[in-house]
Coordinates of C-alpha atoms and ligand atoms in Angstrom, one line a residue:
X1 CA 204.4 245.3 262.0
X2 CA 203.3 246.8 258.7
X3 CA 199.7 247.5 257.7
X4 CA 200.0 244.6 255.2
X5 CA 200.9 242.1 258.0
X6 CA 197.9 243.2 260.1
X7 CA 195.5 243.0 257.2
X8 CA 196.8 239.5 256.0
X9 CA 196.4 238.2 259.6
X10 CA 192.8 239.3 259.9
X11 CA 192.1 237.8 256.5
X12 CA 193.5 234.5 257.6
X13 CA 191.5 234.6 260.8
X14 CA 188.3 235.4 258.8
X15 CA 189.1 232.5 256.4
X16 CA 189.6 230.1 259.2
X17 CA 186.3 231.2 260.8
X18 CA 184.5 230.7 257.5
X19 CA 186.1 227.3 257.2
X20 CA 185.1 226.3 260.7
X21 CA 181.5 227.5 260.1
X22 CA 181.5 225.5 256.8
X23 CA 182.7 222.3 258.5
X24 CA 180.2 222.8 261.3
X25 CA 177.3 223.2 258.8
X26 CA 178.4 220.1 256.9
X27 CA 178.7 218.1 260.1
X28 CA 175.3 219.3 261.3
X29 CA 173.7 218.4 258.0
X30 CA 175.2 214.9 257.9
X31 CA 174.1 214.3 261.6
X32 CA 170.5 215.5 260.8
X33 CA 170.4 213.3 257.7
X34 CA 171.7 210.3 259.6
X35 CA 169.2 210.8 262.4
X36 CA 166.3 211.2 259.9
X37 CA 167.4 208.1 257.9
X38 CA 167.9 206.1 261.1
X39 CA 164.5 207.0 262.4
X40 CA 162.9 206.2 259.0
X41 CA 164.6 202.8 258.8
X42 CA 163.8 202.1 262.4
X43 CA 160.1 203.2 261.8
X44 CA 159.9 200.8 258.9
X45 CA 161.3 197.9 261.0
X46 CA 159.0 198.9 263.8
X47 CA 155.9 198.9 261.7
X48 CA 156.6 195.5 260.4
X49 CA 157.3 194.2 263.9
X50 CA 154.1 195.9 265.2
X51 CA 152.0 194.3 262.5
X52 CA 153.6 190.8 263.2
X53 CA 152.7 191.2 266.9
X54 CA 149.1 192.2 266.1
X55 CA 148.6 189.3 263.7
X56 CA 150.3 186.7 265.7
X57 CA 148.6 188.0 268.9
X58 CA 145.1 187.8 267.2
X59 CA 146.0 184.3 265.9
X60 CA 146.8 183.1 269.4
X61 CA 143.7 184.7 270.9
X62 CA 141.5 183.0 268.2
X63 CA 143.1 179.6 268.7
X64 CA 142.6 179.9 272.5
X65 CA 138.9 180.5 271.9
X66 CA 138.7 177.7 269.2
X67 CA 140.9 175.1 270.8
X68 CA 140.0 172.5 268.1
X69 CA 141.9 174.6 265.6
X70 CA 145.1 175.0 267.6
X71 CA 146.5 171.6 266.7
X72 CA 146.1 172.3 262.9
X73 CA 147.2 175.9 262.7
X74 CA 150.6 177.5 263.4
X75 CA 150.5 181.3 264.0
X76 CA 154.2 181.8 263.0
X77 CA 153.8 179.8 259.8
X78 CA 150.7 181.8 258.9
X79 CA 152.6 185.1 259.5
X80 CA 155.6 183.9 257.4
X81 CA 153.3 182.7 254.6
X82 CA 151.3 185.9 254.7
X83 CA 154.5 188.0 254.3
X84 CA 155.6 186.1 251.3
X85 CA 152.6 187.3 249.4
X86 CA 153.7 191.0 249.2
X87 CA 157.2 191.6 250.7
X88 CA 159.6 192.9 248.1
X89 CA 156.8 193.6 245.6
X90 CA 155.5 196.8 244.1
X91 CA 152.4 197.7 246.3
X92 CA 150.4 197.9 243.1
X93 CA 151.5 194.6 241.7
X94 CA 150.3 192.0 244.3
X95 CA 147.6 189.9 242.6
X96 CA 144.9 187.9 244.5
X97 CA 146.8 184.7 243.6
X98 CA 149.7 185.8 245.7
X99 CA 147.7 184.8 248.7
X100 CA 147.0 181.2 247.6
X101 CA 149.8 179.8 249.9
X102 CA 148.3 181.8 252.8
X103 CA 144.9 180.4 252.2
X104 CA 146.4 176.9 252.2
X105 CA 148.3 177.6 255.4
X106 CA 145.1 178.2 257.4
X107 CA 142.9 175.2 258.3
X108 CA 139.3 175.7 259.3
X109 CA 136.2 173.9 258.5
X110 CA 133.0 176.0 258.6
X111 CA 129.8 174.0 259.0
X112 CA 127.3 174.2 256.1
X113 CA 124.5 176.8 256.2
X114 CA 126.4 179.1 258.7
X115 CA 128.0 181.4 256.1
X116 CA 126.8 184.9 256.3
X117 CA 127.8 187.4 253.6
X118 CA 127.3 191.1 253.9
X119 CA 127.6 194.4 252.0
X120 CA 127.3 197.9 253.4
X121 CA 126.3 196.4 256.8
X122 CA 129.8 195.7 258.2
X123 CA 129.4 197.2 261.8
X124 CA 125.9 195.8 262.3
X125 CA 126.6 192.3 261.0
X126 CA 129.7 191.9 263.2
X127 CA 127.9 193.2 266.2
X128 CA 125.2 190.6 265.5
X129 CA 127.6 187.6 264.9
X130 CA 130.1 188.4 267.7
X131 CA 128.2 186.6 270.5
X132 CA 126.3 184.1 268.3
X133 CA 127.2 180.7 267.0
X134 CA 124.4 180.4 264.4
X135 CA 126.0 182.5 261.6
X136 CA 129.6 183.3 260.7
X137 CA 131.1 186.0 258.5
X138 CA 134.5 185.9 256.8
X139 CA 135.8 188.1 259.6
X140 CA 134.6 185.6 262.2
X141 CA 136.8 182.9 260.6
X142 CA 140.5 182.7 261.6
X143 CA 141.7 184.1 258.2
X144 CA 139.4 187.1 258.2
X145 CA 139.9 187.8 261.9
X146 CA 143.7 188.0 261.5
X147 CA 143.6 190.8 259.0
X148 CA 140.4 192.7 259.6
X149 CA 140.9 196.5 259.4
X150 CA 144.7 196.2 258.9
X151 CA 146.8 197.9 256.2
X152 CA 150.1 196.6 254.9
X153 CA 152.4 196.8 251.9
X154 CA 156.1 196.6 251.0
X155 CA 158.2 198.0 248.1
X156 CA 160.1 196.5 245.1
X157 CA 163.3 194.9 246.4
X158 CA 162.5 195.7 250.1
X159 CA 162.5 193.2 252.9
X160 CA 160.3 195.5 255.0
X161 CA 156.6 195.7 255.8
X162 CA 155.0 199.1 256.0
X163 CA 151.6 200.0 257.6
X164 CA 151.4 203.6 256.4
X165 CA 151.4 205.2 252.9
X166 CA 150.1 202.0 251.4
X167 CA 147.7 202.2 248.4
X168 CA 144.1 202.7 249.4
X169 CA 141.4 200.3 248.2
X170 CA 140.7 202.1 244.9
X171 CA 144.2 203.5 244.2
X172 CA 145.3 200.6 242.1
X173 CA 143.7 197.2 241.4
X174 CA 146.4 194.8 242.7
X175 CA 147.2 196.4 246.0
X176 CA 148.1 194.1 249.0
X177 CA 144.9 194.5 251.1
X178 CA 142.4 194.6 248.2
X179 CA 143.9 191.4 246.7
X180 CA 143.9 189.7 250.1
X181 CA 140.1 190.5 250.6
X182 CA 139.3 189.4 247.1
X183 CA 141.1 186.1 247.5
X184 CA 139.8 185.5 251.1
X185 CA 136.2 186.4 250.0
X186 CA 136.4 184.1 246.9
X187 CA 137.6 181.3 249.1
X188 CA 134.9 181.9 251.7
X189 CA 132.3 181.6 248.9
X190 CA 133.9 178.7 247.2
X191 CA 133.9 176.6 250.4
X192 CA 130.3 177.6 251.3
X193 CA 127.6 175.0 251.3
X194 CA 123.9 174.4 252.2
X195 CA 121.7 177.4 252.8
X196 CA 123.8 180.6 252.9
X197 CA 122.7 184.1 253.9
X198 CA 123.6 187.7 253.2
X199 CA 122.8 190.8 255.3
X200 CA 122.1 193.8 253.1
X201 CA 121.3 197.5 253.8
X202 CA 117.7 198.5 253.3
X203 CA 118.5 202.2 253.8
X204 CA 120.2 202.2 250.4
X205 CA 118.3 202.6 247.1
X206 CA 120.5 199.8 245.6
X207 CA 121.5 197.4 248.5
X208 CA 123.0 195.0 245.9
X209 CA 126.0 196.4 244.1
X210 CA 127.5 194.2 241.3
X211 CA 130.8 195.9 241.8
X212 CA 131.0 195.2 245.6
X213 CA 133.1 192.3 246.8
X214 CA 129.8 190.5 247.6
X215 CA 128.4 191.1 244.1
X216 CA 131.6 190.7 242.1
X217 CA 133.4 188.0 244.0
X218 CA 131.2 186.1 246.5
X219 CA 128.0 185.6 244.5
X220 CA 130.0 184.5 241.5
X221 CA 132.0 181.9 243.5
X222 CA 129.1 180.1 245.1
X223 CA 129.2 176.5 243.9
X224 CA 125.7 175.3 242.8
X225 CA 126.9 171.7 243.5
X226 CA 127.2 172.6 247.2
X227 CA 125.0 175.6 247.8
X228 CA 121.2 175.0 247.8
X229 CA 120.0 178.6 248.5
X230 CA 121.0 182.2 249.2
X231 CA 118.7 184.1 251.5
X232 CA 119.1 187.9 251.6
X233 CA 118.2 189.5 254.9
X234 CA 117.3 193.1 254.0
X235 CA 117.6 195.1 257.2
X236 CA 115.2 198.0 256.9
X237 CA 114.3 201.0 259.1
X238 CA 110.8 202.3 259.4
X239 CA 111.4 205.2 257.0
X240 CA 113.2 203.1 254.4
X241 CA 111.5 202.7 251.0
X242 CA 113.7 199.9 249.6
X243 CA 112.0 196.4 249.7
X244 CA 112.8 192.9 248.5
X245 CA 110.8 193.9 245.4
X246 CA 113.4 196.6 244.5
X247 CA 115.1 196.4 241.1
X248 CA 118.5 196.1 242.8
X249 CA 117.6 192.4 243.5
X250 CA 117.0 191.6 239.9
X251 CA 120.7 192.2 239.3
X252 CA 121.5 189.8 242.2
X253 CA 119.2 187.1 240.8
X254 CA 120.9 187.4 237.4
X255 CA 124.4 187.2 238.9
X256 CA 123.4 184.1 240.9
X257 CA 123.7 180.6 239.4
X258 CA 120.2 179.5 238.4
X259 CA 120.7 176.3 240.3
X260 CA 120.9 178.2 243.6
X261 CA 117.5 179.1 245.0
X262 CA 117.1 182.8 245.9
X263 CA 115.1 184.1 248.9
X264 CA 114.8 187.6 250.3
X265 CA 113.3 188.6 253.7
X266 CA 112.9 192.1 255.1
X267 CA 114.0 192.3 258.7
X268 CA 113.3 195.4 260.9
X269 CA 116.4 197.1 262.1
X270 CA 114.9 197.3 265.6
X271 CA 114.8 193.6 265.8
X272 CA 118.4 193.1 264.8
X273 CA 119.3 195.9 267.3
X274 CA 117.4 194.0 270.0
X275 CA 119.2 190.8 269.2
X276 CA 122.6 192.6 269.2
X277 CA 121.9 193.9 272.7
X278 CA 120.5 190.6 274.0
X279 CA 122.6 187.5 272.8
X280 CA 120.1 185.4 274.7
X281 CA 117.4 185.9 272.0
X282 CA 117.6 182.8 269.7
X283 CA 118.9 183.4 266.1
X284 CA 115.6 182.1 264.7
X285 CA 113.8 185.0 266.4
X286 CA 116.2 187.6 265.0
X287 CA 116.3 187.1 261.2
Ligands
AVW1 P1 131.2 196.9 251.2 P2 131.5 194.4 250.0 N1 136.7 201.5 248.6 O1 130.4 197.3 252.4 O2 130.4 193.7 249.4 C1 137.3 201.3 249.8 O3 130.9 197.6 249.9 O4 132.5 195.1 249.0 O5 131.0 195.4 251.1 N2 137.1 200.2 250.5 C2 136.3 199.3 250.0 C3 135.7 199.4 248.7 C4 135.9 200.6 248.0 N3 135.4 200.8 246.8 N4 135.0 198.2 248.5 C5 135.2 197.5 249.5 N5 136.0 198.1 250.4 C6 136.4 197.5 251.7 C7 134.0 190.3 252.6 C8 136.3 198.4 252.8 O6 137.2 198.0 253.9 C9 132.8 189.7 253.4 F1 132.8 188.3 253.2 C10 134.9 198.2 253.3 O7 134.6 198.5 254.6 C11 131.5 190.3 252.8 O8 130.6 189.3 252.5 C12 134.7 196.8 253.0 O9 135.6 196.5 251.9 C13 132.0 191.1 251.6 O10 133.4 190.9 251.4 C14 133.3 196.4 252.7 O11 132.8 197.1 251.6 C15 131.8 192.6 251.8 O12 132.4 193.3 250.8

């Protein structure tokens, strides 16, 4: 065997080895990509399915606790109608009107004078209403209860629902969750009647904010033909300096229809706290 033959043979072997390594690298890359893509698609399908289970589960729980509503509401129909508002759409292009069919798909009649609005008092107000019948927030109604604290969106042309990487409240105006809360809040205010209330935070210099949902959506949608008065319960701690006389409430009065009477009452935080820990105390002794 000549030197050339040996050298050509080892060249061929090296070339084959290189080829094998190349094929192995390509195969590995394709496998990794397929696994990542598969997991991503599965993750998306899972997050939509998880959200459906949460919403339908909450719906069934609520209807069990409010059996008079179970004949007139269908949890699966509500879920399907909800999805139609945002699935396949750009997550920054879902206007509040997209939820009109959802609002129509939910049937619930709230008695006059039970509506309680809130702003910057979410945890306290819900701890207060949870074991009481006298007042009801949007999140104590079926519609609000279903979607409280949830996040959802889709993508242009997609059939999926995502629950992560969705726009945050202030990221863009027409995002799925913000538009939902604006529409649901507008509806809660529109159907309000009698003497309605709002729980505001006396620890803030300006408890009323004209840009909050309460200030920009709910106050504006109260119908003077149905609503007689709005009473603000200003929950104040001993060290707070804000009172019903604070200038913040001038903006509230000017935002309110002049045919709706306005009242404001300072309520000690300790009293609300006492009522939260003892649901036996009548509502009239709390606020
Ligand atoms: P809030 P609202 N950025 O305590 O008067 C992020 O101000 O607005 O009360 N999240 C926001 C923003 C924001 N700028 N604004 C509002 N949110 C979300 C429904 C966030 O989830 C009921 F009927 C925050 O925890 C009440 O009467 C929540 O909205 C009324 O709307 C409350 O913000 C309360 O809305």
